Amino acid sequence: MISVRDFGKNLKGEDVQLFILENGKASVYITDLGAHIVSINVPDKNGVLTDVVLGADNALAYAGDISYMGATVGRFANRIEKGKFILNGKEYTLATNNGPNHLHGGDEGFNHKMFDAFVDGETLRMSYLSPDGEEGFPGNLKFEVSFTLGDDNALSIEYKAVCDTDTVVNFTNHAYFNLNGAITEKTVYNHTLKINAEAFCRGDENCLADGTIVPVRGTGMDFRTPSNLGERLLGDDADIVATGGIDHNFVLAMQRGEFKEAAHLYCEDTGILLECFTDQPGVQVYSGNFTDYKDGKCGAYYKKHTAVCLETQGFPNATTFSYFPSPVLKAGEEFRSKTVYRFSVK
Ligand code: GLA
């Protein structure tokens, strides 16, 4: 069942809505401002409903958020070096909003746009038309993200896009998971993380992928078997120390396609297990290294390492390195992608 309620107003004074997807056991809240996931309420091992994503209580708080809490990110998730890329021999210049680089769609990415919402049975469809030249990107891009909460407490997120010229795309959802519960203000040091990746992309001092792909074996990035997150985040791995935590793309595959388990996250204290599946070649794991947000739900203050994001996506800076999976979307071709976050207890 999907219902709707008022979520306040955005910066322009427009009405913002909150859509509630329910299956009788769990619920997911999504707003048409930036197609943000606002809440994911799932039962813990004692049956207590627990909201496992950071977020805020009203639309205005999202309008001012710079950490992309639960946002749908586009047109291009992650960083593009100096905000420049060449496509079909032409150079494009994008907004640079993260030091010298482009991040997450630019000054006003999808996270700040009002989406058109449409309830289609148990699926919530959110669409946005990004005009030619927006934030510097070529072509009129028709974008849709849809959310479905299954009976198995799996939230499916499907992305569709089509453009009238060749362009580049990279979409993700930027949910900040804390399986202790979002309002506990606890860190994720008690979480166990598994990532099905043999390698990760090294970042430079601005967290920009520098084109190097490094095997995880023998490093603090080796999460091929479930590992305690606190030990790694507070450990001495040079890449992790340099970024104050994890903020790296893990290599799931060198091409898009196969739908597979990317990662799982588990919290023994609540017994909540999150399994993440995707057809994307990468997952940016970000441990909230810069998080400092005072207007969280019910007044919660979210600090460093109080969440972990599993941002399924194409490779960062893929516009720069031809050996990375191509981010090019050809004119008239449909981009489609799916990510599932499934919740259970164990
Ligand atoms: C991404 C980036 C991080 C940070 C967050 C937003 O995950 O990789 O470096 O910018 O978004 O705060």
GROMACS .gro file of C-alpha atoms and ligand atoms in nm:
model
  358
    1MET     CA    1   0.000   0.000   0.000
    2ILE     CA    2   0.122   0.350  -0.080
    3SER     CA    3  -0.018   0.658   0.093
    4VAL     CA    4   0.082   1.022   0.084
    5ARG     CA    5   0.113   1.301   0.337
    6ASP     CA    6   0.236   1.657   0.354
    7PHE     CA    7   0.612   1.707   0.409
    8GLY     CA    8   0.624   2.086   0.428
    9LYS     CA    9   0.763   2.322   0.167
   10ASN     CA   10   1.086   2.355  -0.028
   11LEU     CA   11   1.298   2.673  -0.051
   12LYS     CA   12   1.074   2.809  -0.327
   13GLY     CA   13   0.767   2.763  -0.106
   14GLU     CA   14   0.634   2.474  -0.315
   15ASP     CA   15   0.445   2.190  -0.147
   16VAL     CA   16   0.651   1.878  -0.087
   17GLN     CA   17   0.498   1.536  -0.031
   18LEU     CA   18   0.598   1.228   0.156
   19PHE     CA   19   0.501   0.889   0.014
   20ILE     CA   20   0.473   0.591   0.245
   21LEU     CA   21   0.524   0.242   0.107
   22GLU     CA   22   0.400  -0.029   0.346
   23ASN     CA   23   0.383  -0.407   0.333
   24GLY     CA   24   0.235  -0.480   0.679
   25LYS     CA   25   0.581  -0.547   0.831
   26ALA     CA   26   0.801  -0.263   0.714
   27SER     CA   27   0.766   0.083   0.562
   28VAL     CA   28   0.969   0.315   0.345
   29TYR     CA   29   0.921   0.693   0.327
   30ILE     CA   30   1.017   0.879   0.010
   31THR     CA   31   0.976   1.245  -0.073
   32ASP     CA   32   0.926   1.404  -0.414
   33LEU     CA   33   1.195   1.660  -0.323
   34GLY     CA   34   1.504   1.500  -0.473
   35ALA     CA   35   1.343   1.155  -0.457
   36HIS     CA   36   1.509   1.114  -0.118
   37ILE     CA   37   1.459   0.802   0.091
   38VAL     CA   38   1.357   0.960   0.422
   39SER     CA   39   1.301   0.649   0.636
   40ILE     CA   40   1.326   0.273   0.615
   41ASN     CA   41   1.147   0.114   0.912
   42VAL     CA   42   1.222  -0.254   0.956
   43PRO     CA   43   1.178  -0.493   1.251
   44ASP     CA   44   1.482  -0.574   1.463
   45LYS     CA   45   1.540  -0.917   1.620
   46ASN     CA   46   1.284  -0.836   1.894
   47GLY     CA   47   1.026  -0.718   1.642
   48VAL     CA   48   1.080  -0.350   1.729
   49LEU     CA   49   1.042  -0.127   1.422
   50THR     CA   50   1.373   0.050   1.365
   51ASP     CA   51   1.441   0.333   1.123
   52VAL     CA   52   1.776   0.242   0.968
   53VAL     CA   53   1.856   0.551   0.756
   54LEU     CA   54   1.971   0.897   0.860
   55GLY     CA   55   1.744   1.179   0.753
   56ALA     CA   56   1.543   1.479   0.863
   57ASP     CA   57   1.187   1.556   0.970
   58ASN     CA   58   1.076   1.800   0.700
   59ALA     CA   59   1.138   1.913   0.344
   60LEU     CA   60   1.318   2.234   0.437
   61ALA     CA   61   1.588   2.039   0.619
   62TYR     CA   62   1.654   1.842   0.299
   63ALA     CA   63   1.673   2.162   0.098
   64GLY     CA   64   1.968   2.270   0.315
   65ASP     CA   65   2.140   1.933   0.335
   66ILE     CA   66   2.484   1.904   0.177
   67SER     CA   67   2.545   1.541   0.264
   68TYR     CA   68   2.293   1.388   0.019
   69MET     CA   69   2.114   1.194   0.296
   70GLY     CA   70   1.907   0.935   0.113
   71ALA     CA   71   1.912   1.140  -0.208
   72THR     CA   72   1.869   1.019  -0.561
   73VAL     CA   73   2.194   1.137  -0.717
   74GLY     CA   74   2.227   1.248  -1.080
   75ARG     CA   75   2.307   1.323  -1.349
   76PHE     CA   76   2.648   1.198  -1.246
   77ALA     CA   77   2.712   1.042  -0.908
   78ASN     CA   78   3.061   1.078  -0.764
   79ARG     CA   79   3.346   1.290  -0.900
   80ILE     CA   80   3.452   1.404  -1.244
   81GLU     CA   81   3.802   1.544  -1.262
   82LYS     CA   82   3.804   1.924  -1.290
   83GLY     CA   83   3.441   1.899  -1.406
   84LYS     CA   84   3.554   1.838  -1.764
   85PHE     CA   85   3.505   1.556  -2.008
   86ILE     CA   86   3.528   1.497  -2.381
   87LEU     CA   87   3.247   1.326  -2.569
   88ASN     CA   88   3.245   1.279  -2.947
   89GLY     CA   89   3.543   1.516  -2.972
   90LYS     CA   90   3.374   1.801  -2.786
   91GLU     CA   91   3.478   1.921  -2.441
   92TYR     CA   92   3.205   1.981  -2.183
   93THR     CA   93   3.249   2.187  -1.867
   94LEU     CA   94   3.043   2.104  -1.560
   95ALA     CA   95   2.988   2.277  -1.230
   96THR     CA   96   3.282   2.218  -0.993
   97ASN     CA   97   3.132   2.191  -0.648
   98ASN     CA   98   3.385   1.972  -0.463
   99GLY     CA   99   3.724   2.141  -0.456
  100PRO     CA  100   3.843   2.141  -0.816
  101ASN     CA  101   3.607   1.860  -0.916
  102HIS     CA  102   3.245   1.793  -1.004
  103LEU     CA  103   3.047   1.593  -0.745
  104HIS     CA  104   2.704   1.430  -0.751
  105GLY     CA  105   2.544   1.628  -1.034
  106GLY     CA  106   2.676   1.976  -0.952
  107ASP     CA  107   2.549   2.285  -0.773
  108GLU     CA  108   2.187   2.182  -0.806
  109GLY     CA  109   2.182   1.809  -0.866
  110PHE     CA  110   1.877   1.583  -0.876
  111ASN     CA  111   1.871   1.593  -0.494
  112HIS     CA  112   1.737   1.950  -0.513
  113LYS     CA  113   1.480   1.894  -0.790
  114MET     CA  114   1.108   1.842  -0.750
  115PHE     CA  115   1.009   1.509  -0.904
  116ASP     CA  116   0.672   1.417  -1.055
  117ALA     CA  117   0.537   1.130  -0.849
  118PHE     CA  118   0.303   0.861  -0.975
  119VAL     CA  119   0.168   0.570  -0.773
  120ASP     CA  120   0.157   0.262  -0.996
  121GLY     CA  121   0.014  -0.020  -0.781
  122GLU     CA  122   0.284  -0.105  -0.526
  123THR     CA  123   0.546   0.097  -0.714
  124LEU     CA  124   0.620   0.466  -0.665
  125ARG     CA  125   0.749   0.622  -0.986
  126MET     CA  126   0.934   0.953  -0.970
  127SER     CA  127   1.033   1.133  -1.286
  128TYR     CA  128   1.234   1.441  -1.371
  129LEU     CA  129   1.320   1.602  -1.704
  130SER     CA  130   1.672   1.742  -1.693
  131PRO     CA  131   1.706   2.004  -1.968
  132ASP     CA  132   1.992   2.025  -2.216
  133GLY     CA  133   2.290   2.203  -2.059
  134GLU     CA  134   2.177   2.159  -1.698
  135GLU     CA  135   2.491   2.179  -1.479
  136GLY     CA  136   2.682   2.158  -1.811
  137PHE     CA  137   2.558   1.814  -1.923
  138PRO     CA  138   2.452   1.764  -2.287
  139GLY     CA  139   2.102   1.666  -2.400
  140ASN     CA  140   1.749   1.663  -2.263
  141LEU     CA  141   1.746   1.369  -2.024
  142LYS     CA  142   1.420   1.197  -1.926
  143PHE     CA  143   1.487   1.030  -1.594
  144GLU     CA  144   1.274   0.800  -1.380
  145VAL     CA  145   1.350   0.633  -1.051
  146SER     CA  146   1.100   0.388  -0.906
  147PHE     CA  147   1.072   0.235  -0.562
  148THR     CA  148   0.894  -0.089  -0.469
  149LEU     CA  149   0.878  -0.246  -0.124
  150GLY     CA  150   0.839  -0.623  -0.161
  151ASP     CA  151   0.678  -0.864   0.084
  152ASP     CA  152   1.027  -0.988   0.170
  153ASN     CA  153   1.124  -0.640   0.304
  154ALA     CA  154   1.333  -0.575  -0.006
  155LEU     CA  155   1.335  -0.222  -0.139
  156SER     CA  156   1.389  -0.227  -0.517
  157ILE     CA  157   1.513   0.087  -0.682
  158GLU     CA  158   1.501   0.101  -1.062
  159TYR     CA  159   1.656   0.375  -1.272
  160LYS     CA  160   1.556   0.454  -1.631
  161ALA     CA  161   1.690   0.732  -1.849
  162VAL     CA  162   1.680   0.833  -2.212
  163CYS     CA  163   1.846   1.133  -2.375
  164ASP     CA  164   1.806   1.304  -2.714
  165THR     CA  165   2.183   1.337  -2.765
  166ASP     CA  166   2.480   1.130  -2.655
  167THR     CA  167   2.556   1.204  -2.290
  168VAL     CA  168   2.712   1.056  -1.977
  169VAL     CA  169   2.517   0.927  -1.675
  170ASN     CA  170   2.577   0.774  -1.336
  171PHE     CA  171   2.293   0.739  -1.086
  172THR     CA  172   2.283   0.618  -0.729
  173ASN     CA  173   2.095   0.642  -0.405
  174HIS     CA  174   2.288   0.798  -0.118
  175ALA     CA  175   2.112   0.638   0.182
  176TYR     CA  176   2.314   0.656   0.505
  177PHE     CA  177   2.251   0.326   0.684
  178ASN     CA  178   2.281   0.279   1.057
  179LEU     CA  179   2.139  -0.055   1.164
  180ASN     CA  180   2.145   0.048   1.532
  181GLY     CA  181   1.868   0.290   1.437
  182ALA     CA  182   1.900   0.640   1.294
  183ILE     CA  183   1.816   0.829   1.611
  184THR     CA  184   2.055   0.640   1.839
  185GLU     CA  185   2.344   0.867   1.730
  186LYS     CA  186   2.565   0.556   1.758
  187THR     CA  187   2.858   0.497   1.525
  188VAL     CA  188   2.866   0.200   1.290
  189TYR     CA  189   3.173   0.057   1.464
  190ASN     CA  190   2.963  -0.239   1.580
  191HIS     CA  191   2.861  -0.324   1.221
  192THR     CA  192   2.999  -0.608   1.013
  193LEU     CA  193   3.054  -0.538   0.644
  194LYS     CA  194   3.107  -0.775   0.356
  195ILE     CA  195   3.188  -0.648   0.007
  196ASN     CA  196   3.211  -0.882  -0.288
  197ALA     CA  197   3.504  -0.699  -0.443
  198GLU     CA  198   3.857  -0.812  -0.527
  199ALA     CA  199   3.976  -0.456  -0.589
  200PHE     CA  200   3.904  -0.090  -0.520
  201CYS     CA  201   3.973   0.241  -0.696
  202ARG     CA  202   4.238   0.448  -0.525
  203GLY     CA  203   4.153   0.814  -0.459
  204ASP     CA  204   4.371   1.124  -0.452
  205GLU     CA  205   4.371   1.389  -0.176
  206ASN     CA  206   4.026   1.507  -0.295
  207CYS     CA  207   3.883   1.152  -0.295
  208LEU     CA  208   3.891   1.161  -0.676
  209ALA     CA  209   3.953   0.821  -0.837
  210ASP     CA  210   4.302   0.854  -0.985
  211GLY     CA  211   4.265   0.564  -1.229
  212THR     CA  212   4.452   0.309  -1.016
  213ILE     CA  213   4.276  -0.018  -0.941
  214VAL     CA  214   4.425  -0.185  -0.634
  215PRO     CA  215   4.370  -0.547  -0.524
  216VAL     CA  216   4.210  -0.560  -0.178
  217ARG     CA  217   4.413  -0.864  -0.073
  218GLY     CA  218   4.640  -0.780   0.221
  219THR     CA  219   4.487  -0.435   0.276
  220GLY     CA  220   4.231  -0.287   0.515
  221MET     CA  221   3.993  -0.278   0.218
  222ASP     CA  222   3.958  -0.654   0.210
  223PHE     CA  223   3.596  -0.715   0.308
  224ARG     CA  224   3.554  -1.037   0.112
  225THR     CA  225   3.475  -1.207   0.438
  226PRO     CA  226   3.248  -1.023   0.686
  227SER     CA  227   3.468  -0.787   0.889
  228ASN     CA  228   3.415  -0.554   1.181
  229LEU     CA  229   3.383  -0.199   1.050
  230GLY     CA  230   3.512  -0.022   1.361
  231GLU     CA  231   3.847  -0.202   1.348
  232ARG     CA  232   3.894  -0.099   0.986
  233LEU     CA  233   3.776   0.261   1.022
  234LEU     CA  234   4.002   0.315   1.323
  235GLY     CA  235   4.285   0.100   1.187
  236ASP     CA  236   4.607   0.195   1.011
  237ASP     CA  237   4.538   0.119   0.644
  238ALA     CA  238   4.697   0.412   0.455
  239ASP     CA  239   4.406   0.462   0.212
  240ILE     CA  240   4.153   0.460   0.496
  241VAL     CA  241   4.362   0.691   0.716
  242ALA     CA  242   4.401   0.938   0.426
  243THR     CA  243   4.024   0.981   0.389
  244GLY     CA  244   3.931   0.956   0.756
  245GLY     CA  245   3.742   0.637   0.682
  246ILE     CA  246   3.625   0.457   0.372
  247ASP     CA  247   3.523   0.668   0.072
  248HIS     CA  248   3.612   0.443  -0.218
  249ASN     CA  249   3.464   0.267  -0.517
  250PHE     CA  250   3.483  -0.110  -0.486
  251VAL     CA  251   3.513  -0.298  -0.813
  252LEU     CA  252   3.227  -0.546  -0.847
  253ALA     CA  253   3.280  -0.604  -1.218
  254MET     CA  254   3.443  -0.431  -1.512
  255GLN     CA  255   3.112  -0.394  -1.694
  256ARG     CA  256   2.747  -0.334  -1.621
  257GLY     CA  257   2.508  -0.621  -1.639
  258GLU     CA  258   2.484  -0.917  -1.407
  259PHE     CA  259   2.257  -0.865  -1.108
  260LYS     CA  260   2.457  -0.977  -0.807
  261GLU     CA  261   2.510  -0.929  -0.435
  262ALA     CA  262   2.744  -0.635  -0.391
  263ALA     CA  263   2.766  -0.615  -0.015
  264HIS     CA  264   2.599  -0.690   0.312
  265LEU     CA  265   2.591  -0.499   0.636
  266TYR     CA  266   2.499  -0.653   0.970
  267CYS     CA  267   2.448  -0.526   1.323
  268GLU     CA  268   2.457  -0.797   1.589
  269ASP     CA  269   2.299  -0.573   1.856
  270THR     CA  270   1.974  -0.531   1.661
  271GLY     CA  271   2.015  -0.844   1.449
  272ILE     CA  272   1.933  -0.640   1.137
  273LEU     CA  273   2.095  -0.760   0.817
  274LEU     CA  274   2.101  -0.552   0.498
  275GLU     CA  275   2.188  -0.723   0.172
  276CYS     CA  276   2.261  -0.504  -0.127
  277PHE     CA  277   2.225  -0.629  -0.485
  278THR     CA  278   2.298  -0.442  -0.806
  279ASP     CA  279   2.367  -0.471  -1.176
  280GLN     CA  280   2.616  -0.183  -1.154
  281PRO     CA  281   2.993  -0.242  -1.180
  282GLY     CA  282   3.082  -0.053  -0.862
  283VAL     CA  283   2.976   0.038  -0.512
  284GLN     CA  284   3.107   0.353  -0.347
  285VAL     CA  285   3.134   0.273   0.021
  286TYR     CA  286   3.131   0.590   0.226
  287SER     CA  287   3.151   0.575   0.604
  288GLY     CA  288   3.018   0.924   0.675
  289ASN     CA  289   3.366   1.066   0.723
  290PHE     CA  290   3.247   1.426   0.686
  291THR     CA  291   2.913   1.382   0.860
  292ASP     CA  292   2.826   1.668   1.093
  293TYR     CA  293   2.451   1.727   1.080
  294LYS     CA  294   2.259   1.873   1.373
  295ASP     CA  295   1.902   1.865   1.237
  296GLY     CA  296   1.851   1.492   1.219
  297LYS     CA  297   1.528   1.308   1.292
  298CYS     CA  298   1.384   1.382   1.635
  299GLY     CA  299   1.673   1.625   1.695
  300ALA     CA  300   1.944   1.363   1.645
  301TYR     CA  301   2.298   1.494   1.582
  302TYR     CA  302   2.471   1.284   1.318
  303LYS     CA  303   2.849   1.281   1.347
  304LYS     CA  304   3.147   1.115   1.182
  305HIS     CA  305   3.105   0.741   1.121
  306THR     CA  306   2.741   0.732   1.231
  307ALA     CA  307   2.642   0.568   0.904
  308VAL     CA  308   2.763   0.382   0.602
  309CYS     CA  309   2.648   0.441   0.244
  310LEU     CA  310   2.646   0.164  -0.015
  311GLU     CA  311   2.622   0.372  -0.331
  312THR     CA  312   2.584   0.130  -0.620
  313GLN     CA  313   2.700   0.300  -0.939
  314GLY     CA  314   2.932   0.313  -1.235
  315PHE     CA  315   3.297   0.392  -1.165
  316PRO     CA  316   3.381   0.743  -1.043
  317ASN     CA  317   3.564   0.966  -1.288
  318ALA     CA  318   3.481   0.716  -1.563
  319THR     CA  319   3.473   1.009  -1.805
  320THR     CA  320   3.853   1.032  -1.771
  321PHE     CA  321   3.970   0.670  -1.796
  322SER     CA  322   3.879   0.475  -2.109
  323TYR     CA  323   3.947   0.142  -1.934
  324PHE     CA  324   3.674   0.212  -1.676
  325PRO     CA  325   3.322   0.091  -1.764
  326SER     CA  326   3.183   0.348  -2.006
  327PRO     CA  327   2.936   0.603  -1.864
  328VAL     CA  328   2.819   0.702  -2.213
  329LEU     CA  329   2.447   0.685  -2.287
  330LYS     CA  330   2.384   0.700  -2.661
  331ALA     CA  331   2.107   0.921  -2.799
  332GLY     CA  332   1.771   0.744  -2.791
  333GLU     CA  333   1.900   0.440  -2.602
  334GLU     CA  334   1.738   0.352  -2.272
  335PHE     CA  335   1.957   0.329  -1.962
  336ARG     CA  336   1.818   0.083  -1.709
  337SER     CA  337   1.956  -0.026  -1.380
  338LYS     CA  338   1.838  -0.190  -1.059
  339THR     CA  339   1.954  -0.196  -0.699
  340VAL     CA  340   1.788  -0.387  -0.416
  341TYR     CA  341   1.835  -0.331  -0.042
  342ARG     CA  342   1.685  -0.632   0.138
  343PHE     CA  343   1.635  -0.636   0.514
  344SER     CA  344   1.601  -0.934   0.746
  345VAL     CA  345   1.710  -1.039   1.095
  346LYS     CA  346   1.951  -1.309   1.199
  347GLA     C1  347   3.008   1.073  -0.154
  347GLA     C2  348   3.149   1.111  -0.162
  347GLA     C3  349   3.197   1.161  -0.032
  347GLA     C4  350   3.109   1.275   0.019
  347GLA     C5  351   2.966   1.232   0.020
  347GLA     C6  352   2.873   1.344   0.050
  347GLA     O1  353   2.989   0.954  -0.099
  347GLA     O2  354   3.230   1.007  -0.212
  347GLA     O3  355   3.329   1.203  -0.041
  347GLA     O4  356   3.125   1.386  -0.064
  347GLA     O5  357   2.930   1.179  -0.103
  347GLA     O6  358   2.901   1.407   0.170
   0.00000   0.00000   0.00000
